[in-house]
Coordinates of C-alpha atoms in Angstrom, one line a residue:
M1 CA 0.0 0.0 0.0
F2 CA 2.8 2.5 1.0
R3 CA 5.5 1.1 -1.3
R4 CA 4.8 3.2 -4.4
P5 CA 4.8 6.7 -2.7
L6 CA 7.8 5.8 -0.6
R7 CA 9.8 4.7 -3.7
A8 CA 8.7 7.9 -5.4
A9 CA 10.1 9.9 -2.5
F10 CA 13.4 8.2 -2.0
G11 CA 14.0 6.4 -5.3
S12 CA 15.5 7.6 -8.6
A13 CA 12.4 9.5 -9.5
G14 CA 12.6 11.6 -6.3
F15 CA 14.7 14.7 -5.4
G16 CA 17.9 15.4 -7.3
P17 CA 21.0 14.7 -5.3
A18 CA 21.6 18.4 -4.5
M19 CA 18.0 19.0 -3.3
A20 CA 18.0 15.7 -1.4
A21 CA 21.2 16.5 0.4
M22 CA 20.1 20.0 1.4
S23 CA 16.7 18.7 2.6
G24 CA 18.3 16.0 4.6
I25 CA 20.7 18.5 6.2
G26 CA 17.7 20.6 7.0
L27 CA 16.0 17.8 8.9
L28 CA 19.2 17.0 10.7
S29 CA 19.7 20.7 11.6
I30 CA 16.2 20.7 13.2
M31 CA 17.1 17.5 15.1
D32 CA 20.3 19.2 16.4
A33 CA 18.2 22.0 17.9
V34 CA 15.9 19.6 19.6
I35 CA 18.9 17.6 21.0
K36 CA 20.4 20.8 22.3
H37 CA 17.1 21.4 24.2
V38 CA 17.0 18.0 25.9
S39 CA 20.8 17.9 26.7
A40 CA 20.2 19.8 29.9
D41 CA 18.3 16.9 31.5
H42 CA 19.9 13.8 30.1
S43 CA 23.4 12.4 29.4
T44 CA 24.9 12.3 26.0
P45 CA 24.9 8.5 25.7
Q46 CA 21.2 8.3 26.8
I47 CA 20.2 11.0 24.2
A48 CA 22.1 9.1 21.5
L49 CA 20.5 5.8 22.5
M50 CA 17.0 7.2 22.5
R51 CA 17.6 8.9 19.2
Y52 CA 18.6 5.5 17.6
V53 CA 15.9 3.5 19.3
C54 CA 13.2 5.8 18.0
G55 CA 14.9 6.1 14.7
T56 CA 15.1 2.3 14.4
L57 CA 11.3 2.0 14.9
I58 CA 10.7 4.5 12.1
A59 CA 13.4 3.1 9.8
F60 CA 12.0 -0.5 10.3
A61 CA 8.5 0.7 9.3
V62 CA 9.9 2.2 6.0
F63 CA 12.0 -1.0 5.5
R64 CA 8.9 -3.2 5.7
A65 CA 6.6 -0.8 3.8
M66 CA 9.0 -0.9 0.8
G67 CA 9.3 -4.7 0.9
T68 CA 13.1 -4.6 1.2
P69 CA 14.8 -8.0 1.6
W70 CA 16.6 -8.8 4.8
P71 CA 20.4 -8.0 4.6
S72 CA 22.8 -10.9 4.2
R73 CA 25.8 -11.5 6.5
A74 CA 28.1 -10.1 3.8
T75 CA 26.1 -6.9 3.8
L76 CA 26.2 -6.6 7.6
R77 CA 30.0 -6.6 7.9
P78 CA 30.8 -3.2 6.3
H79 CA 27.8 -1.7 8.1
I80 CA 29.0 -2.9 11.5
W81 CA 32.3 -1.1 10.8
R82 CA 30.5 2.1 9.6
S83 CA 28.2 2.0 12.7
L84 CA 31.2 2.3 15.0
V85 CA 32.1 5.6 13.1
V86 CA 28.4 6.7 13.2
A87 CA 28.2 6.0 17.0
A88 CA 31.4 8.0 17.6
T89 CA 30.0 10.9 15.5
A90 CA 26.8 11.0 17.5
L91 CA 28.5 10.8 20.9
T92 CA 31.1 13.5 20.2
F93 CA 28.7 15.9 18.4
F94 CA 25.9 15.5 21.0
Y95 CA 28.4 16.1 23.7
A96 CA 29.7 19.3 21.9
L97 CA 26.1 20.5 21.6
A98 CA 25.6 20.0 25.4
V99 CA 28.7 22.0 26.5
L100 CA 29.3 24.6 23.8
P101 CA 27.2 27.3 22.1
L102 CA 25.4 26.0 19.1
A103 CA 27.1 28.5 16.8
V104 CA 30.6 27.3 17.8
V105 CA 29.7 23.7 17.3
L106 CA 28.3 24.5 13.8
A107 CA 31.4 26.5 12.9
L108 CA 33.7 23.6 13.7
S109 CA 31.4 21.1 12.0
F110 CA 31.7 23.0 8.8
T111 CA 35.2 21.6 8.4
A112 CA 33.5 18.3 7.5
P113 CA 33.2 18.9 3.8
I114 CA 37.0 19.4 3.6
F115 CA 37.5 16.0 5.2
I116 CA 34.8 14.5 2.9
A117 CA 36.7 15.6 -0.1
L118 CA 40.0 14.4 1.4
F119 CA 38.6 10.9 2.3
A120 CA 36.8 10.6 -1.0
A121 CA 40.1 11.2 -2.8
L122 CA 42.1 8.8 -0.5
L123 CA 39.5 6.0 -0.2
L124 CA 37.2 6.2 -3.3
G125 CA 39.6 7.5 -5.8
E126 CA 37.6 10.7 -6.5
R127 CA 39.5 13.7 -7.7
P128 CA 37.9 17.0 -6.8
D129 CA 38.2 19.4 -9.7
R130 CA 38.7 23.2 -9.5
T131 CA 35.0 23.7 -9.4
I132 CA 34.6 21.7 -6.2
I133 CA 37.7 23.3 -4.6
S134 CA 36.4 26.8 -5.4
A135 CA 33.0 25.9 -4.0
L136 CA 34.6 24.6 -0.8
V137 CA 36.7 27.7 -0.4
L138 CA 33.8 30.1 -1.1
G139 CA 31.5 28.2 1.3
F140 CA 34.1 28.1 4.1
A141 CA 34.7 31.9 3.6
G142 CA 31.0 32.4 4.2
V143 CA 31.2 30.4 7.4
L144 CA 34.1 32.6 8.6
V145 CA 32.2 35.8 7.8
V146 CA 29.2 34.7 9.7
L147 CA 30.8 33.0 12.7
W148 CA 34.1 34.8 13.2
H149 CA 33.0 36.5 16.4
E150 CA 31.4 33.4 17.8
V151 CA 34.5 31.3 17.3
D152 CA 36.8 34.0 18.5
G153 CA 34.8 34.3 21.7
A154 CA 34.9 30.6 22.4
G155 CA 38.5 30.6 23.8
A156 CA 37.3 29.9 27.3
A157 CA 34.9 27.2 26.3
N158 CA 35.2 23.7 27.4
A159 CA 38.3 22.2 25.8
W160 CA 36.8 18.8 25.7
G161 CA 33.8 20.2 23.9
L162 CA 36.0 21.8 21.2
A163 CA 37.9 18.6 20.7
A164 CA 34.7 16.6 20.5
A165 CA 33.3 19.0 17.9
L166 CA 36.4 18.7 15.7
T167 CA 36.4 14.9 16.2
S168 CA 32.8 14.7 15.1
A169 CA 33.6 16.6 11.9
V170 CA 36.3 14.0 11.0
T171 CA 34.2 10.9 11.9
Y172 CA 31.1 12.4 10.1
A173 CA 33.2 12.9 7.0
L174 CA 34.5 9.3 7.2
S175 CA 30.9 8.0 7.7
M176 CA 29.7 9.9 4.6
V177 CA 32.4 8.5 2.4
A178 CA 31.7 5.0 3.8
L179 CA 28.0 5.6 3.0
K180 CA 29.0 6.4 -0.6
S181 CA 30.8 3.1 -0.8
R182 CA 27.7 1.2 0.3
A183 CA 25.0 3.3 -1.4
A184 CA 25.9 1.8 -4.8
H185 CA 25.2 -1.7 -3.5
D186 CA 22.5 -1.7 -0.8
P187 CA 18.9 -0.5 -0.8
L188 CA 18.4 2.8 1.0
P189 CA 16.0 1.4 3.6
T190 CA 18.6 -1.2 4.5
I191 CA 21.3 1.4 4.9
V192 CA 19.1 3.7 7.1
L193 CA 17.8 0.8 9.2
L194 CA 21.3 -0.5 10.0
Q195 CA 22.5 3.0 10.6
N196 CA 20.0 3.3 13.4
L197 CA 19.9 -0.2 14.8
L198 CA 23.6 -1.0 15.0
P199 CA 24.8 2.2 16.6
G200 CA 22.1 1.8 19.2
F201 CA 23.6 -1.5 20.3
I202 CA 27.0 0.0 20.4
I203 CA 25.9 3.0 22.6
A204 CA 23.5 1.0 24.9
P205 CA 26.1 -0.1 27.5
L206 CA 27.3 3.6 27.9
A207 CA 23.7 4.8 28.2
A208 CA 22.9 2.2 30.9
T209 CA 25.6 3.7 33.2
S210 CA 24.1 7.2 33.1
W211 CA 20.4 6.5 32.6
T212 CA 17.7 8.8 34.0
A213 CA 14.0 8.0 33.5
P214 CA 12.5 10.3 30.9
A215 CA 9.2 12.0 31.6
P216 CA 6.2 10.8 29.5
A217 CA 6.3 14.0 27.4
E218 CA 10.0 13.5 26.7
F219 CA 9.3 10.2 24.9
I220 CA 7.5 12.3 22.3
T221 CA 10.5 14.6 22.0
F222 CA 12.8 11.6 21.5
F223 CA 10.5 10.2 18.9
I224 CA 10.6 13.5 17.0
I225 CA 14.4 13.3 17.2
G226 CA 14.3 9.8 15.8
A227 CA 11.9 10.8 13.0
L228 CA 14.0 13.8 12.0
G229 CA 17.2 11.7 12.0
T230 CA 15.7 8.9 10.0
G231 CA 14.2 11.2 7.4
G232 CA 17.4 13.2 7.1
H233 CA 19.5 10.1 6.6
L234 CA 17.1 8.6 4.0
L235 CA 17.5 11.8 2.0
M236 CA 21.3 11.9 2.5
A237 CA 21.6 8.2 1.5
S238 CA 19.6 9.0 -1.6
A239 CA 21.9 11.9 -2.5
Y240 CA 25.1 10.0 -1.9
K241 CA 23.8 7.1 -4.0
R242 CA 23.6 9.3 -7.1
A243 CA 26.5 11.8 -6.9
E244 CA 30.1 12.1 -5.9
A245 CA 30.9 12.4 -2.1
S246 CA 33.3 15.3 -2.7
R247 CA 30.6 17.2 -4.7
L248 CA 27.9 16.8 -2.1
G249 CA 30.2 17.7 0.8
V250 CA 29.9 21.4 0.1
F251 CA 26.1 21.3 0.8
E252 CA 27.0 20.7 4.5
Y253 CA 27.4 24.5 4.6
T254 CA 23.7 25.0 4.0
A255 CA 23.2 23.8 7.6
F256 CA 23.8 27.4 8.7
I257 CA 21.1 28.6 6.3
W258 CA 18.7 26.2 8.0
A259 CA 19.8 27.5 11.4
V260 CA 19.1 31.1 10.4
G261 CA 15.6 30.0 9.2
I262 CA 14.9 28.1 12.4
G263 CA 16.0 31.1 14.5
F264 CA 13.9 33.5 12.6
F265 CA 10.6 31.5 12.5
A266 CA 10.9 29.8 15.9
F267 CA 12.6 32.6 18.0
A268 CA 12.0 35.8 16.0
E269 CA 15.7 36.3 15.5
V270 CA 16.5 38.7 12.7
P271 CA 19.8 37.9 10.9
S272 CA 22.5 40.6 10.8
L273 CA 24.1 42.0 7.6
S274 CA 27.2 39.9 8.2
T275 CA 25.0 36.8 8.5
L276 CA 23.3 37.6 5.3
A277 CA 26.6 38.3 3.5
G278 CA 28.0 35.0 4.8
A279 CA 24.9 33.1 3.8
A280 CA 25.2 34.6 0.3
L281 CA 28.7 33.2 0.0
I282 CA 27.5 29.8 1.3
V283 CA 24.7 29.7 -1.2
G284 CA 27.1 30.8 -4.0
G285 CA 29.4 27.9 -3.1
A286 CA 26.5 25.4 -3.2
L287 CA 25.3 26.7 -6.6
I288 CA 28.8 26.4 -8.0
A289 CA 29.0 22.8 -6.8
S290 CA 25.6 21.9 -8.3
R291 CA 26.3 23.4 -11.8
R292 CA 27.7 20.1 -13.1
V293 CA 26.9 16.9 -11.4
P294 CA 28.3 13.9 -13.4
P295 CA 26.9 10.4 -13.1
A296 CA 28.4 8.7 -10.1
P297 CA 30.3 5.5 -11.0
E298 CA 29.8 2.6 -8.6
P299 CA 32.9 2.5 -6.4
E300 CA 34.7 -0.8 -6.5
V301 CA 36.4 -0.2 -3.2
E302 CA 35.0 -1.2 0.2
I303 CA 35.5 1.0 3.2
G304 CA 36.4 -0.8 6.4
P305 CA 38.0 -4.0 7.5

């Protein structure tokens, strides 16, 4: 009953890679804001576990609705390795959100596209051309224009938080490149289901040591976090299935555009001129990157042991 509309949304007839990537990043940006909200009451491992438990329920519903076959043992092995990287990304990023200002975390996370291009070249054999390099430079310049004062004022912030934010950028980039290596082989529902289920198992022992009982209303919040994360990763997997990892990496900069929109509509925050100027540079970099998107060859290389 639900298979045809779901396939239309996430299959080859759905969004183009650029639009899918930006929409996925938008959902994940909203998820980050909600996580920041609940981090005052619960530990980082518990938030990560609840995010993946709720995400698994939603991803499994999509998996079954689309009639996706169960993954084989050969399919599970690379996903287990990637799940270790995904779990590390979640724990470090969620911790950074809890102890640092959101703007500082976002500024440091915007180094991820540089690492994506680097890992794509080293592991997948992609060779970013001058267009991609120009787009990365332009987008990063926009980030610096917008966030210079926030980063400059973070010198007294928690050193572990800064280290966690930078670590999450590296592990996130590696997880996206690993996603590219699997997206050519595995169905999208399988990728997203395993991306929720396996990290949940990895994080569960840590969460058990710092567990606090959520209030009934908080279960709804965690379910929203899981829904946003699952929807965002479905869109991201769809994008990485159809375009080069190095070309899509630049769209990570659009997370700040989403943050400005969320701030304006949810909190009545009016962006400053420097914010608008930086956003223009970020959009310019994204447009340059999307001008020519060649067909993505199926990578022959496997990422992981």
